[in-house]
mmCIF file of C-alpha atoms in Angstrom:
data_model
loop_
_atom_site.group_PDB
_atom_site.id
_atom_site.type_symbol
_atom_site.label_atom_id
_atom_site.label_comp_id
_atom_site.label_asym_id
_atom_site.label_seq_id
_atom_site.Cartn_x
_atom_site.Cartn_y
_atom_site.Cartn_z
ATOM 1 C CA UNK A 440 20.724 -9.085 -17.252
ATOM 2 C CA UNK A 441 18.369 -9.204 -14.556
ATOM 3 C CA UNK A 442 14.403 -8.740 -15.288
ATOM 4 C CA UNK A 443 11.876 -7.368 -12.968
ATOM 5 C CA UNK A 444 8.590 -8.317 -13.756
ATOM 6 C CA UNK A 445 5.903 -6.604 -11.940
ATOM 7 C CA UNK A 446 1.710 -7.058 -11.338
ATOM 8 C CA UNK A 447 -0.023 -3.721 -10.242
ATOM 9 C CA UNK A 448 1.074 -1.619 -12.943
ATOM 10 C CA UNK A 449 0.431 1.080 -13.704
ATOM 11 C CA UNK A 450 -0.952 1.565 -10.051
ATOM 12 C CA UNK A 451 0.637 4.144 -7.722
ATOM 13 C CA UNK A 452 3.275 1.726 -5.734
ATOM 14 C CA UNK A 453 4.342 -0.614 -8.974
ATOM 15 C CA UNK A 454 4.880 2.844 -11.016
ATOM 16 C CA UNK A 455 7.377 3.979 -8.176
ATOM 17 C CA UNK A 456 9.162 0.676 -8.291
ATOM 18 C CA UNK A 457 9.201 0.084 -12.480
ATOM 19 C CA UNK A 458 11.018 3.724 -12.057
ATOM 20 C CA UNK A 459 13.447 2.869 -9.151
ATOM 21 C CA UNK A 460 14.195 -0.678 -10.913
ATOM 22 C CA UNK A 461 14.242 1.644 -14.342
ATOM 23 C CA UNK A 462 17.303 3.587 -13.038
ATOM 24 C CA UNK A 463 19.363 0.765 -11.756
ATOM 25 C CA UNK A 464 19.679 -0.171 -15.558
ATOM 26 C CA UNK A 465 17.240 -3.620 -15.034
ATOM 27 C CA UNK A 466 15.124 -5.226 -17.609
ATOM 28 C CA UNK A 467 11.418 -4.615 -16.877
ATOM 29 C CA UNK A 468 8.058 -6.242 -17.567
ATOM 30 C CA UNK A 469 4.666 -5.590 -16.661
ATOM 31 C CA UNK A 470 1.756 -7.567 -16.782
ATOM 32 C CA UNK A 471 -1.418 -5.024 -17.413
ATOM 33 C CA UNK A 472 -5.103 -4.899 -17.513
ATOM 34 C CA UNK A 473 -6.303 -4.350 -21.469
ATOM 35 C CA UNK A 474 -8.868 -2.149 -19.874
ATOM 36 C CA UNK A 475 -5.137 -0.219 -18.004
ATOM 37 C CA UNK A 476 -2.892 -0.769 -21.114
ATOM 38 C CA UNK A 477 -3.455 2.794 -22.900
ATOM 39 C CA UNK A 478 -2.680 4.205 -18.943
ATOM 40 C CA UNK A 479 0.092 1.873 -18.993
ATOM 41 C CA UNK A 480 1.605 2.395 -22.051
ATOM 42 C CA UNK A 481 1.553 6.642 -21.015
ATOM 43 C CA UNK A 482 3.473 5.901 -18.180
ATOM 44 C CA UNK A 483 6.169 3.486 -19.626
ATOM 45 C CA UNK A 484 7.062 5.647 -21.884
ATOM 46 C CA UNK A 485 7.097 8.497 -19.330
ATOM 47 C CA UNK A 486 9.655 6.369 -17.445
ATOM 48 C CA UNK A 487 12.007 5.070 -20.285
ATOM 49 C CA UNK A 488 12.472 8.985 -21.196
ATOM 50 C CA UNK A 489 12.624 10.246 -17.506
ATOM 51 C CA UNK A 490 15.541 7.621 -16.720
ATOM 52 C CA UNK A 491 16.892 6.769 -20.393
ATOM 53 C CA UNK A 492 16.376 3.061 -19.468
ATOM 54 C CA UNK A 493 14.885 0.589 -22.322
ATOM 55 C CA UNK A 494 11.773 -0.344 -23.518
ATOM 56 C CA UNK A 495 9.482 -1.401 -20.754
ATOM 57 C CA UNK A 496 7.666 -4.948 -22.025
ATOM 58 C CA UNK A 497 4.267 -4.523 -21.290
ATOM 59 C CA UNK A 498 2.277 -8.233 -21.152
ATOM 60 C CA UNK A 499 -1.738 -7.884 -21.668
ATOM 61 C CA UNK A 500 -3.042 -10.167 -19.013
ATOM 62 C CA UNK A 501 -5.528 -10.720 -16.234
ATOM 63 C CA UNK A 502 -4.798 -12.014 -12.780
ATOM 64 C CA UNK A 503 -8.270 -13.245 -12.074
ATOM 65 C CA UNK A 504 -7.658 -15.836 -15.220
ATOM 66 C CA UNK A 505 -5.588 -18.870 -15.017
ATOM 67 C CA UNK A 506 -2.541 -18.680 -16.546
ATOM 68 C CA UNK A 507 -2.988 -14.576 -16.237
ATOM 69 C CA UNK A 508 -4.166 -14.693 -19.932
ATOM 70 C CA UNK A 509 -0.991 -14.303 -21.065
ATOM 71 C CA UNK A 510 0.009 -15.577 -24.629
ATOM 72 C CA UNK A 511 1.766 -18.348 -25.245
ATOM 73 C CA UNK A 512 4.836 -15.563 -26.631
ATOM 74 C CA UNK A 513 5.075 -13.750 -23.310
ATOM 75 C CA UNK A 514 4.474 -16.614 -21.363
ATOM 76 C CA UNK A 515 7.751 -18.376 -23.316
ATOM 77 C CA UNK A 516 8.956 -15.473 -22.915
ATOM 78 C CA UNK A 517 8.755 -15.373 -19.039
ATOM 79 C CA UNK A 518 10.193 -18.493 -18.853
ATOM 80 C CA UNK A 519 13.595 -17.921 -20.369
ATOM 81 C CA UNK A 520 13.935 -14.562 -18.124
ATOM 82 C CA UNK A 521 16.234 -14.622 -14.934
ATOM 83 C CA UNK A 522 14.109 -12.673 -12.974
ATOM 84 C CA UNK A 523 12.527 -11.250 -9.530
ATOM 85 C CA UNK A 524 8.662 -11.162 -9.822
ATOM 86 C CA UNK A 525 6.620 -8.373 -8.203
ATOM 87 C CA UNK A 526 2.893 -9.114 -7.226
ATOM 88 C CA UNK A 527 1.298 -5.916 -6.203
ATOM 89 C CA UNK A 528 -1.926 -6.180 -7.958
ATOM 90 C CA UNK A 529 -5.110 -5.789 -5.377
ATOM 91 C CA UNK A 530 -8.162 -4.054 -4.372
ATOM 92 C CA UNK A 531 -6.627 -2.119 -2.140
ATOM 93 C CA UNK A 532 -10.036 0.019 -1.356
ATOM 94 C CA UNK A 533 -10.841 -0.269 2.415
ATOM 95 C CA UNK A 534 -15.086 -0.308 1.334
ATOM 96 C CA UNK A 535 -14.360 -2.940 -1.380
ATOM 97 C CA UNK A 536 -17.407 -5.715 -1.734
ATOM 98 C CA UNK A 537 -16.683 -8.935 -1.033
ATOM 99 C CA UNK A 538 -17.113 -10.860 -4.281
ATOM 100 C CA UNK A 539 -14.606 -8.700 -5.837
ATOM 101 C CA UNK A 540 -12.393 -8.732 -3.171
ATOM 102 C CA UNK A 541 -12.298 -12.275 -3.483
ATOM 103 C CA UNK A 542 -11.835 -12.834 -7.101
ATOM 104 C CA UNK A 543 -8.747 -9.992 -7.379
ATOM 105 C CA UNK A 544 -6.675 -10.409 -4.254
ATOM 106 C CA UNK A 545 -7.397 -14.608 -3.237
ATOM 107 C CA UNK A 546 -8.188 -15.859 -7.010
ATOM 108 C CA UNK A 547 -5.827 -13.410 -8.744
ATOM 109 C CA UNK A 548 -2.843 -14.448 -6.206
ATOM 110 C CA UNK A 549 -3.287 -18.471 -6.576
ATOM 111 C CA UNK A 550 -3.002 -17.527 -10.368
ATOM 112 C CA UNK A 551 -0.127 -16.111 -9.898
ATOM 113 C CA UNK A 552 1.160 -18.416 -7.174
ATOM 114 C CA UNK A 553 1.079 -21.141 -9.812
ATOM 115 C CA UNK A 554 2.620 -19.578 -12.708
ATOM 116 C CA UNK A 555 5.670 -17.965 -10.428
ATOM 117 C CA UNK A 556 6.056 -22.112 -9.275
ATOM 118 C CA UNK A 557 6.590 -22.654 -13.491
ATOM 119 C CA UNK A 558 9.365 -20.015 -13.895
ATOM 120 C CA UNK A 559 12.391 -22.194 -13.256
ATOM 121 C CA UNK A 560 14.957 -19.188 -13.249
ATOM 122 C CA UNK A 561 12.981 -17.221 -10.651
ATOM 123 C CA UNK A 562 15.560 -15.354 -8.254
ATOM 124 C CA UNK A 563 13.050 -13.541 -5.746
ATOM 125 C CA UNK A 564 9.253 -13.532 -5.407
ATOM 126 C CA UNK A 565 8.382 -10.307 -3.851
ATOM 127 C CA UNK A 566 4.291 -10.465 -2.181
ATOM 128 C CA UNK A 567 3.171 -7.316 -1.336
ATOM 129 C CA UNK A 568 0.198 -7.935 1.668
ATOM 130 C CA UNK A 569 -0.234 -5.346 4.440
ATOM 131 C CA UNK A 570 0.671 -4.861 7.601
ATOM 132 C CA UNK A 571 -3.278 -5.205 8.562
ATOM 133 C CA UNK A 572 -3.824 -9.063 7.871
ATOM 134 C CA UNK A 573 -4.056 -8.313 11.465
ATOM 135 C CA UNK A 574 -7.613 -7.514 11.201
ATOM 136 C CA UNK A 575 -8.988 -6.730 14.501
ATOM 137 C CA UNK A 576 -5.819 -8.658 17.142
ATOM 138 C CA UNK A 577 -4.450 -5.752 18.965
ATOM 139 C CA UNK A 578 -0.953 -5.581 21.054
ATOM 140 C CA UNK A 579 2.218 -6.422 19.672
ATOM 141 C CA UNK A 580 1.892 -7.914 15.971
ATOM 142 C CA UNK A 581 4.729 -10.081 15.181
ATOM 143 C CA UNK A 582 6.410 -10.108 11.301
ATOM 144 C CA UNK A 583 6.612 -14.066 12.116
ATOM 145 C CA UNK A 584 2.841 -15.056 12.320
ATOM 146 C CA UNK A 585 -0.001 -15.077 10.470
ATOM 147 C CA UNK A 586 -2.996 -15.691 12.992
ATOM 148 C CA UNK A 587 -5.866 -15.730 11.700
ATOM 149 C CA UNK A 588 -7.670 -13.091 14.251
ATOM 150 C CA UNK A 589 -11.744 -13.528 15.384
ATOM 151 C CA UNK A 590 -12.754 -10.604 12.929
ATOM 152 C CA UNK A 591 -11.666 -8.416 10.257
ATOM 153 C CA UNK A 592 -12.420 -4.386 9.910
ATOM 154 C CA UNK A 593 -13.322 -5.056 6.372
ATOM 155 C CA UNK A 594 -12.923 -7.478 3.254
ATOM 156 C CA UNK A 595 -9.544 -6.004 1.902
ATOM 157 C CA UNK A 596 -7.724 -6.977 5.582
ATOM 158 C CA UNK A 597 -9.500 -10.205 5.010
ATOM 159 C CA UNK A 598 -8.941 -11.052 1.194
ATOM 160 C CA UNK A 599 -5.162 -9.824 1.785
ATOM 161 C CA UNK A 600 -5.047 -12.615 5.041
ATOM 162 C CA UNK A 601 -6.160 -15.338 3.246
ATOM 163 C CA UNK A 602 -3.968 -14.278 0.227
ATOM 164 C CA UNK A 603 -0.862 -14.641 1.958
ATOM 165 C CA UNK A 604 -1.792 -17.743 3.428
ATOM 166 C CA UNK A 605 -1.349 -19.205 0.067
ATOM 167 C CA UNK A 606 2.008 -16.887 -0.791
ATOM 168 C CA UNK A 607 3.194 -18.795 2.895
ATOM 169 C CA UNK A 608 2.497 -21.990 1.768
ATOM 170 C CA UNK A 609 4.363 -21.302 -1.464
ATOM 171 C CA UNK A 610 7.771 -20.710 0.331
ATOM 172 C CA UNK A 611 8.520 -24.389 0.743
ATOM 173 C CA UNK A 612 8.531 -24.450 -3.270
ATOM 174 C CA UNK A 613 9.495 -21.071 -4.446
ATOM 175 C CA UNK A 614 12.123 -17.958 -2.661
ATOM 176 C CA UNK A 615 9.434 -15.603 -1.542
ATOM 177 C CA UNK A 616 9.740 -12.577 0.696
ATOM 178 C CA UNK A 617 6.689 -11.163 2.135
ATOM 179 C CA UNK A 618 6.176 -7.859 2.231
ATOM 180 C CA UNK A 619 3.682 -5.671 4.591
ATOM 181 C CA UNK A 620 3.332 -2.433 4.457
ATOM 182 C CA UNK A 621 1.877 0.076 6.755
ATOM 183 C CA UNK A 622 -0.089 2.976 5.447
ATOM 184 C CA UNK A 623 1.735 4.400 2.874
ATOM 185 C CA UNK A 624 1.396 7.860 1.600
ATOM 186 C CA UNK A 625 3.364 10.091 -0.731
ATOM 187 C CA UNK A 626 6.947 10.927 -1.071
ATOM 188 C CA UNK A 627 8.137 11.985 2.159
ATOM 189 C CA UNK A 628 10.133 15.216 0.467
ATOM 190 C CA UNK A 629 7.994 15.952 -2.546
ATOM 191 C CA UNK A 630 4.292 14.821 -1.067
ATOM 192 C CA UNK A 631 3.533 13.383 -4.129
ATOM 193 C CA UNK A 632 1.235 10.969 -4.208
ATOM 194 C CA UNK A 633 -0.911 9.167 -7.008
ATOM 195 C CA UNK A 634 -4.670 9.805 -5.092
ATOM 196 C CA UNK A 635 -5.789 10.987 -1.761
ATOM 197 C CA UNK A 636 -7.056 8.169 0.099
ATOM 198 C CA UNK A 637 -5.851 6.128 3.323
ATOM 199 C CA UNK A 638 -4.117 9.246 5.521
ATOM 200 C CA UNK A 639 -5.586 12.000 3.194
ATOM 201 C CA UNK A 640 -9.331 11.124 3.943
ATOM 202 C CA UNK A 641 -8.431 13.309 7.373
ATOM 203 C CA UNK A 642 -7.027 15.936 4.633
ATOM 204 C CA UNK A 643 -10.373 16.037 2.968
ATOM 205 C CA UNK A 644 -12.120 16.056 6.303
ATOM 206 C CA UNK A 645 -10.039 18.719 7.740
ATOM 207 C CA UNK A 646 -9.904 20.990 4.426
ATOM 208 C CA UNK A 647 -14.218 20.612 4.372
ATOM 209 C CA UNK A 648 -14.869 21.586 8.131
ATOM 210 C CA UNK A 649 -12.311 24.135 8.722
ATOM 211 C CA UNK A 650 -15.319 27.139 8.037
ATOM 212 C CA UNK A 651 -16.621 25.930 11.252
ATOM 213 C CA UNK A 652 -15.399 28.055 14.386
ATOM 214 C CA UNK A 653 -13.803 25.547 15.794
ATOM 215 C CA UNK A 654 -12.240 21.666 13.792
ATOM 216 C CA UNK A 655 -13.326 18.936 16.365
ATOM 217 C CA UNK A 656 -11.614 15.980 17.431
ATOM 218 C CA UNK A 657 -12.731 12.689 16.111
ATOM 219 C CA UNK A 658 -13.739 10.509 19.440
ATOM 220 C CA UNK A 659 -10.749 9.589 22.129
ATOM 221 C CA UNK A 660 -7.488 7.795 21.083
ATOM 222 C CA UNK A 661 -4.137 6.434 22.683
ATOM 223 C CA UNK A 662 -3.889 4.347 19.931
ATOM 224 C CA UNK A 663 -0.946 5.244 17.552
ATOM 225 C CA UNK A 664 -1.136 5.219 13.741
ATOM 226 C CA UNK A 665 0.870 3.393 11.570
ATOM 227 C CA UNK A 666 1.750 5.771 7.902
ATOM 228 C CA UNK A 667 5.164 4.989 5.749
ATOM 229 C CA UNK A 668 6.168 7.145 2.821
ATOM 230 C CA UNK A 669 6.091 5.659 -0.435
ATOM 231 C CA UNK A 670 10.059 6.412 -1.382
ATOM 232 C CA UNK A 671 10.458 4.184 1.756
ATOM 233 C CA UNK A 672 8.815 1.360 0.760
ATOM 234 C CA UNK A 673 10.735 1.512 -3.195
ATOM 235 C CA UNK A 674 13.978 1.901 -1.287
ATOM 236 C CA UNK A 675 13.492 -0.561 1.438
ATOM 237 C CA UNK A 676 11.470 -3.591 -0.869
ATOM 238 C CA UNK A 677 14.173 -3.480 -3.972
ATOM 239 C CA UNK A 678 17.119 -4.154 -1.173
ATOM 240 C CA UNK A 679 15.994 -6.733 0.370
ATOM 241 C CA UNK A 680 14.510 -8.227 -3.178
ATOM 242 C CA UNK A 681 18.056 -8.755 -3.484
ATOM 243 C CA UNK A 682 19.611 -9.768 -0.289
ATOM 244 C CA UNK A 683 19.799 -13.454 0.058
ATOM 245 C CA UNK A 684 19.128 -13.291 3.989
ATOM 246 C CA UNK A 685 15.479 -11.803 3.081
ATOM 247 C CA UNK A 686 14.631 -15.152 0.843
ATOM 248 C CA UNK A 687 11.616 -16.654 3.061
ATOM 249 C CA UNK A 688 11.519 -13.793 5.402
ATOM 250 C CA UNK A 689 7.993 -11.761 5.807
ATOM 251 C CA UNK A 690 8.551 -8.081 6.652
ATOM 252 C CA UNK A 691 6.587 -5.077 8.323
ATOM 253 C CA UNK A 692 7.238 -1.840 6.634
ATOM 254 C CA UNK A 693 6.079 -0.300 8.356
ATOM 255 C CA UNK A 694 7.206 3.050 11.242
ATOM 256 C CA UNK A 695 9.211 1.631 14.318
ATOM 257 C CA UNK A 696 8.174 4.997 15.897
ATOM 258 C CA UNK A 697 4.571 5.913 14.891
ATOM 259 C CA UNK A 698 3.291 8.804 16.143
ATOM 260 C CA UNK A 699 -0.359 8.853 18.428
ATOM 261 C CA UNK A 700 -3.621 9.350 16.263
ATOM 262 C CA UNK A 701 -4.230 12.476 18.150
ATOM 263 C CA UNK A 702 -1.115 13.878 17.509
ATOM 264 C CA UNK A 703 -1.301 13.547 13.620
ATOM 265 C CA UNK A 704 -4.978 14.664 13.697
ATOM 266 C CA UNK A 705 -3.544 17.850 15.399
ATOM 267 C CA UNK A 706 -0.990 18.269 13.388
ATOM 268 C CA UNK A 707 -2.689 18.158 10.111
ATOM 269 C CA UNK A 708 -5.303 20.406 11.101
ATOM 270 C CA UNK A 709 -3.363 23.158 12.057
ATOM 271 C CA UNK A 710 -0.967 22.777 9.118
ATOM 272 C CA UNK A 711 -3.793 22.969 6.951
ATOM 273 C CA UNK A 712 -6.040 25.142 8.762
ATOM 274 C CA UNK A 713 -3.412 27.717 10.885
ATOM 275 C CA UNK A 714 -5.443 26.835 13.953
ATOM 276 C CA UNK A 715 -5.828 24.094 16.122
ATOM 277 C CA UNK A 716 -8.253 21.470 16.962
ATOM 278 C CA UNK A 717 -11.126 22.085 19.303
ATOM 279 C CA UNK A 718 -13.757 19.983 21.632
ATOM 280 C CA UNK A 719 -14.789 16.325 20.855
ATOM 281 C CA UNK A 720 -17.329 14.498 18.704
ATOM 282 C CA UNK A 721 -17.888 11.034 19.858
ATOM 283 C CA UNK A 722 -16.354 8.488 17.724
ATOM 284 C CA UNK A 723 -20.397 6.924 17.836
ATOM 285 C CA UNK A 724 -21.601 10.136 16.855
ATOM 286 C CA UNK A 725 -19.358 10.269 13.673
ATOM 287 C CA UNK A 726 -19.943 6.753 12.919
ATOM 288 C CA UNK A 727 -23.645 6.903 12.719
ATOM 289 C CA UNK A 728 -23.420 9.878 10.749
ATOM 290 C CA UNK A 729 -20.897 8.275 8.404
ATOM 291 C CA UNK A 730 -23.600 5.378 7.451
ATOM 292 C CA UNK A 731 -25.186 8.702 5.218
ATOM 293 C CA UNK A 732 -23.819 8.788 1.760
ATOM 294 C CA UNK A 733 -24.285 12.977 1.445
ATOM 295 C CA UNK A 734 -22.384 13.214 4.513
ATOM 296 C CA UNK A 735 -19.272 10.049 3.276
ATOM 297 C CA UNK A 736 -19.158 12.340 0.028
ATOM 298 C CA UNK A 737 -19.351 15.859 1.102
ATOM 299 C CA UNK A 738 -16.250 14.779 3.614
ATOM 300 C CA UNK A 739 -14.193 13.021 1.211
ATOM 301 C CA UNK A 740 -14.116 10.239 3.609
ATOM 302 C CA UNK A 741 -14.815 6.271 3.939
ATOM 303 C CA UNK A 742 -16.643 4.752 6.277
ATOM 304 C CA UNK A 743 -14.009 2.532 7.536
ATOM 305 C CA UNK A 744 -11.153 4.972 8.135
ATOM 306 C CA UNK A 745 -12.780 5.320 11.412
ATOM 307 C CA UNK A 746 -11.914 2.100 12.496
ATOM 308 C CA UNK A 747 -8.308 2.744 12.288
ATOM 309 C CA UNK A 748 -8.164 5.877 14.736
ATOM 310 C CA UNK A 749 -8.609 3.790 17.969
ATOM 311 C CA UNK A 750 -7.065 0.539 17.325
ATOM 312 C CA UNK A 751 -4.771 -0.614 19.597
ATOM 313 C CA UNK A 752 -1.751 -2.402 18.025
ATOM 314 C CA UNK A 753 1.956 -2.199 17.594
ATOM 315 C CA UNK A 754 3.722 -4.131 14.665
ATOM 316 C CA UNK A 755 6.975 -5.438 15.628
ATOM 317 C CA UNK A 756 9.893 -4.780 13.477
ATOM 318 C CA UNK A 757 12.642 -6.985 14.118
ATOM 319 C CA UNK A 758 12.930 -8.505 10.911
ATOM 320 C CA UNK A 759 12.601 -5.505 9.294
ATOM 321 C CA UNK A 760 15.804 -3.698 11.150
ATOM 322 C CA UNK A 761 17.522 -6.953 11.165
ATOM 323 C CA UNK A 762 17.910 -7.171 7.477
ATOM 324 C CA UNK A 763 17.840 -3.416 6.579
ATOM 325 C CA UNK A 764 20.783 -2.797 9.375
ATOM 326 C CA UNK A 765 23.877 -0.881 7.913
ATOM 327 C CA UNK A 766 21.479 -0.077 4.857
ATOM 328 C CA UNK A 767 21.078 3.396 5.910
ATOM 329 C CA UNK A 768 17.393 2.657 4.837
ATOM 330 C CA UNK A 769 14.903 3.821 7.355
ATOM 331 C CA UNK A 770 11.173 5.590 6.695
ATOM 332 C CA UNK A 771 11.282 9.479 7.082
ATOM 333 C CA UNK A 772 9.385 11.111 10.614
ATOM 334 C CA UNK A 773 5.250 11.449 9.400
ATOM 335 C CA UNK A 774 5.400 14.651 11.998
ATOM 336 C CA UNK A 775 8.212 16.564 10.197
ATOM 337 C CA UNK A 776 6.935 15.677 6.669
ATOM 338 C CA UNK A 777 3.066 16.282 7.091
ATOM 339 C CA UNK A 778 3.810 20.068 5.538
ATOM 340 C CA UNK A 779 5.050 18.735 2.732
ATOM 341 C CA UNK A 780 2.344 16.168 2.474
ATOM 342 C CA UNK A 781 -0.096 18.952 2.560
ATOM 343 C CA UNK A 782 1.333 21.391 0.309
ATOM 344 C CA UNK A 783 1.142 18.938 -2.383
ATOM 345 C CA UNK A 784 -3.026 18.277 -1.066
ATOM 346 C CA UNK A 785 -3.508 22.191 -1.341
ATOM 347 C CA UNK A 786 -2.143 22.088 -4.755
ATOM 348 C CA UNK A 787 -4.287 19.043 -6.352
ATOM 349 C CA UNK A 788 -7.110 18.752 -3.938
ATOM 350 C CA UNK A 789 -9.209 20.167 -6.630
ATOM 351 C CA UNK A 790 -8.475 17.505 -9.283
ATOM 352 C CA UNK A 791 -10.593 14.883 -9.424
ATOM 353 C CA UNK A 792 -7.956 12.369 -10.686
ATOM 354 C CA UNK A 793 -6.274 12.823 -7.108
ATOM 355 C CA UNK A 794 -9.803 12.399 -5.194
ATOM 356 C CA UNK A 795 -11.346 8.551 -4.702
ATOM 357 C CA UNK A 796 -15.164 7.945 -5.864
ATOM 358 C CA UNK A 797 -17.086 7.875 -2.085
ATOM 359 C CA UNK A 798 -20.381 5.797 -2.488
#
């Protein structure tokens, strides 16, 4: 039988896989955190009795240690497994510090790069990265390079470049697909979602200005945004993790069609508000003000989302279509699914477990 081993767990993307892969009838593994395991543990067990699948091995280990600190047991026991291994753990926080950064998504992925190289009945290695290893290139952004561009909007776009340098590299030795997603958010039909950050930070914006007489837009964009639902990414990464033409192949995820900035921004405030947007504050205006922590955390919002609402680049998705074609695999419209995206924000937004720590 076929395993699927997974890093990430129990984090809000390698949950939604280990519960897809869980009702195809696969073994599973996942290598957690001892700080995550009591987390982890809650949610296996949710999963084996949502989808009647079997026990879900979980492997106490660290990414940021050589060898992952696995025991000698589980690391036998990896050995003697036909399987497809899933690296999804990162700092995925767009205001992470450097040094950690560093140590998680480069360290933590050259650990793992050299233990997958061990497993001698490896089928698939599946690398999640992100669409933005672009860092600041604009125009069309090809699935086939990795340039390397003059600067980055922050250290998780450049921790997550340099990372998949060394996942490239590693396709000369090992069958790797690359995976880059866009922006992903919550279930395109049910909205659900593991934390509001990423698209939701407008949400939270949006939901603490709308006393004012009249919701502003943010500065001036033409620049489209780039926002996948979650179900898209499950469906779309555990094909091709088993489609021999995808062995080698790196992958945007991400929308063909995206929709402009301004046009979401609209669209979420009157779905959330009943009215619509009004006048302009200049994007240096907000910017400024965002370097105040009382203003970050009464918004609900990071710094660096701003950067995202006026950049100007389109990721090509040739690859993408190529190998998905006659799939009947494509991600959902963000326009028609933004109610149902906000429905389930109305209904948490007051739970902190949804809401990310601003600083």
């Amino acid at each position: 039988m076929k395993t699927m081993v997974f890093t990430g767990f129990p984090g809000f993307i390698a949950t939604r896989l280990l519960e897809s892969c869980a009702r195809k009838g696969w073994e599973l593994a996942a290598i957690v955190l001892p700080g995550e395991m009591e987390k982890a543990q809650k949610q296996a067990i949710n999963i084996e009795e949502n989808t009647g699948c079997g026990r879900i091995r979980l492997l106490p280990g660290d990414i940021t240690v050589e060898g992952l600190a696995l025991s000698q047991k589980d690391r036998s026991w990896l050995e003697n497994q036909q399987l497809i291994f899933w690296h999804l753990a990162a700092i995925y926080d767009l205001a992470v510090p450097e040094d950690i950064a560093k140590k998680v998504n480069i360290l933590g992925t050259q650990n793992v790069n050299d233990l997958v190289k061990t497993l001698d009945q490896l089928e698939r290695y599946m690398y999640f990265s992100t669409a933005y290893v672009a860092g600041r290139r604009e125009g069309l952004l090809l699935e086939d390079e990795l340039i390397r561009p003059q600067t980055f909007k922050n250290h998780y776009e450049e921790t997550k470049f340099e990372a998949e340098l060394l996942v490239e590299q590693l396709k000369k030795e090992v069958p790797t697909t690359i995976i880059r997603p866009g922006i992903v958010r919550g279930h395109s039909k049910s909205g659900e979602t593991s934390k509001f950050d990423g698209p939701y930070f407008f949400l939270n914006m949006i939901d603490r200005m709308r006393q004012l007489p009249a919701i502003p837009y943010i500065g001036r964009s033409r620049a489209t945004i780039n926002v996948v639902p979650v179900d898209y990414i499950l469906e779309a990464s555990i094909y091709l993790s088993g489609l021999e033409r995808a062995e080698s192949a790196t992958v945007h995820l991400t929308d063909p069609n995206p929709h402009p900035v301004e046009e979401v921004y609209r669209t979420m405030v009157y779905e959330l508000t009943g009215k619509y947007p009004k006048g302009r504050i200049p994007k240096k205006i907000a910017a400024l003000s965002m370097k105040a922590s009382a203003i970050r955390k009464y918004l609900g919002v990071e710094a660096e989302t701003l950067d995202y609402m006026d950049w100007q680049a389109q990721f090509d998705t040739h690859n993408a279509q190529s190998l998905l074609e006659g799939s009947g695999i494509r991600p959902a419209d963000f326009l028609e699914t933004i109610p149902a995206m906000i429905a389930f924000y109305n209904e948490h937004k007051g739970d902190p477990k949804y809401q990310v720590t601003i600083v």
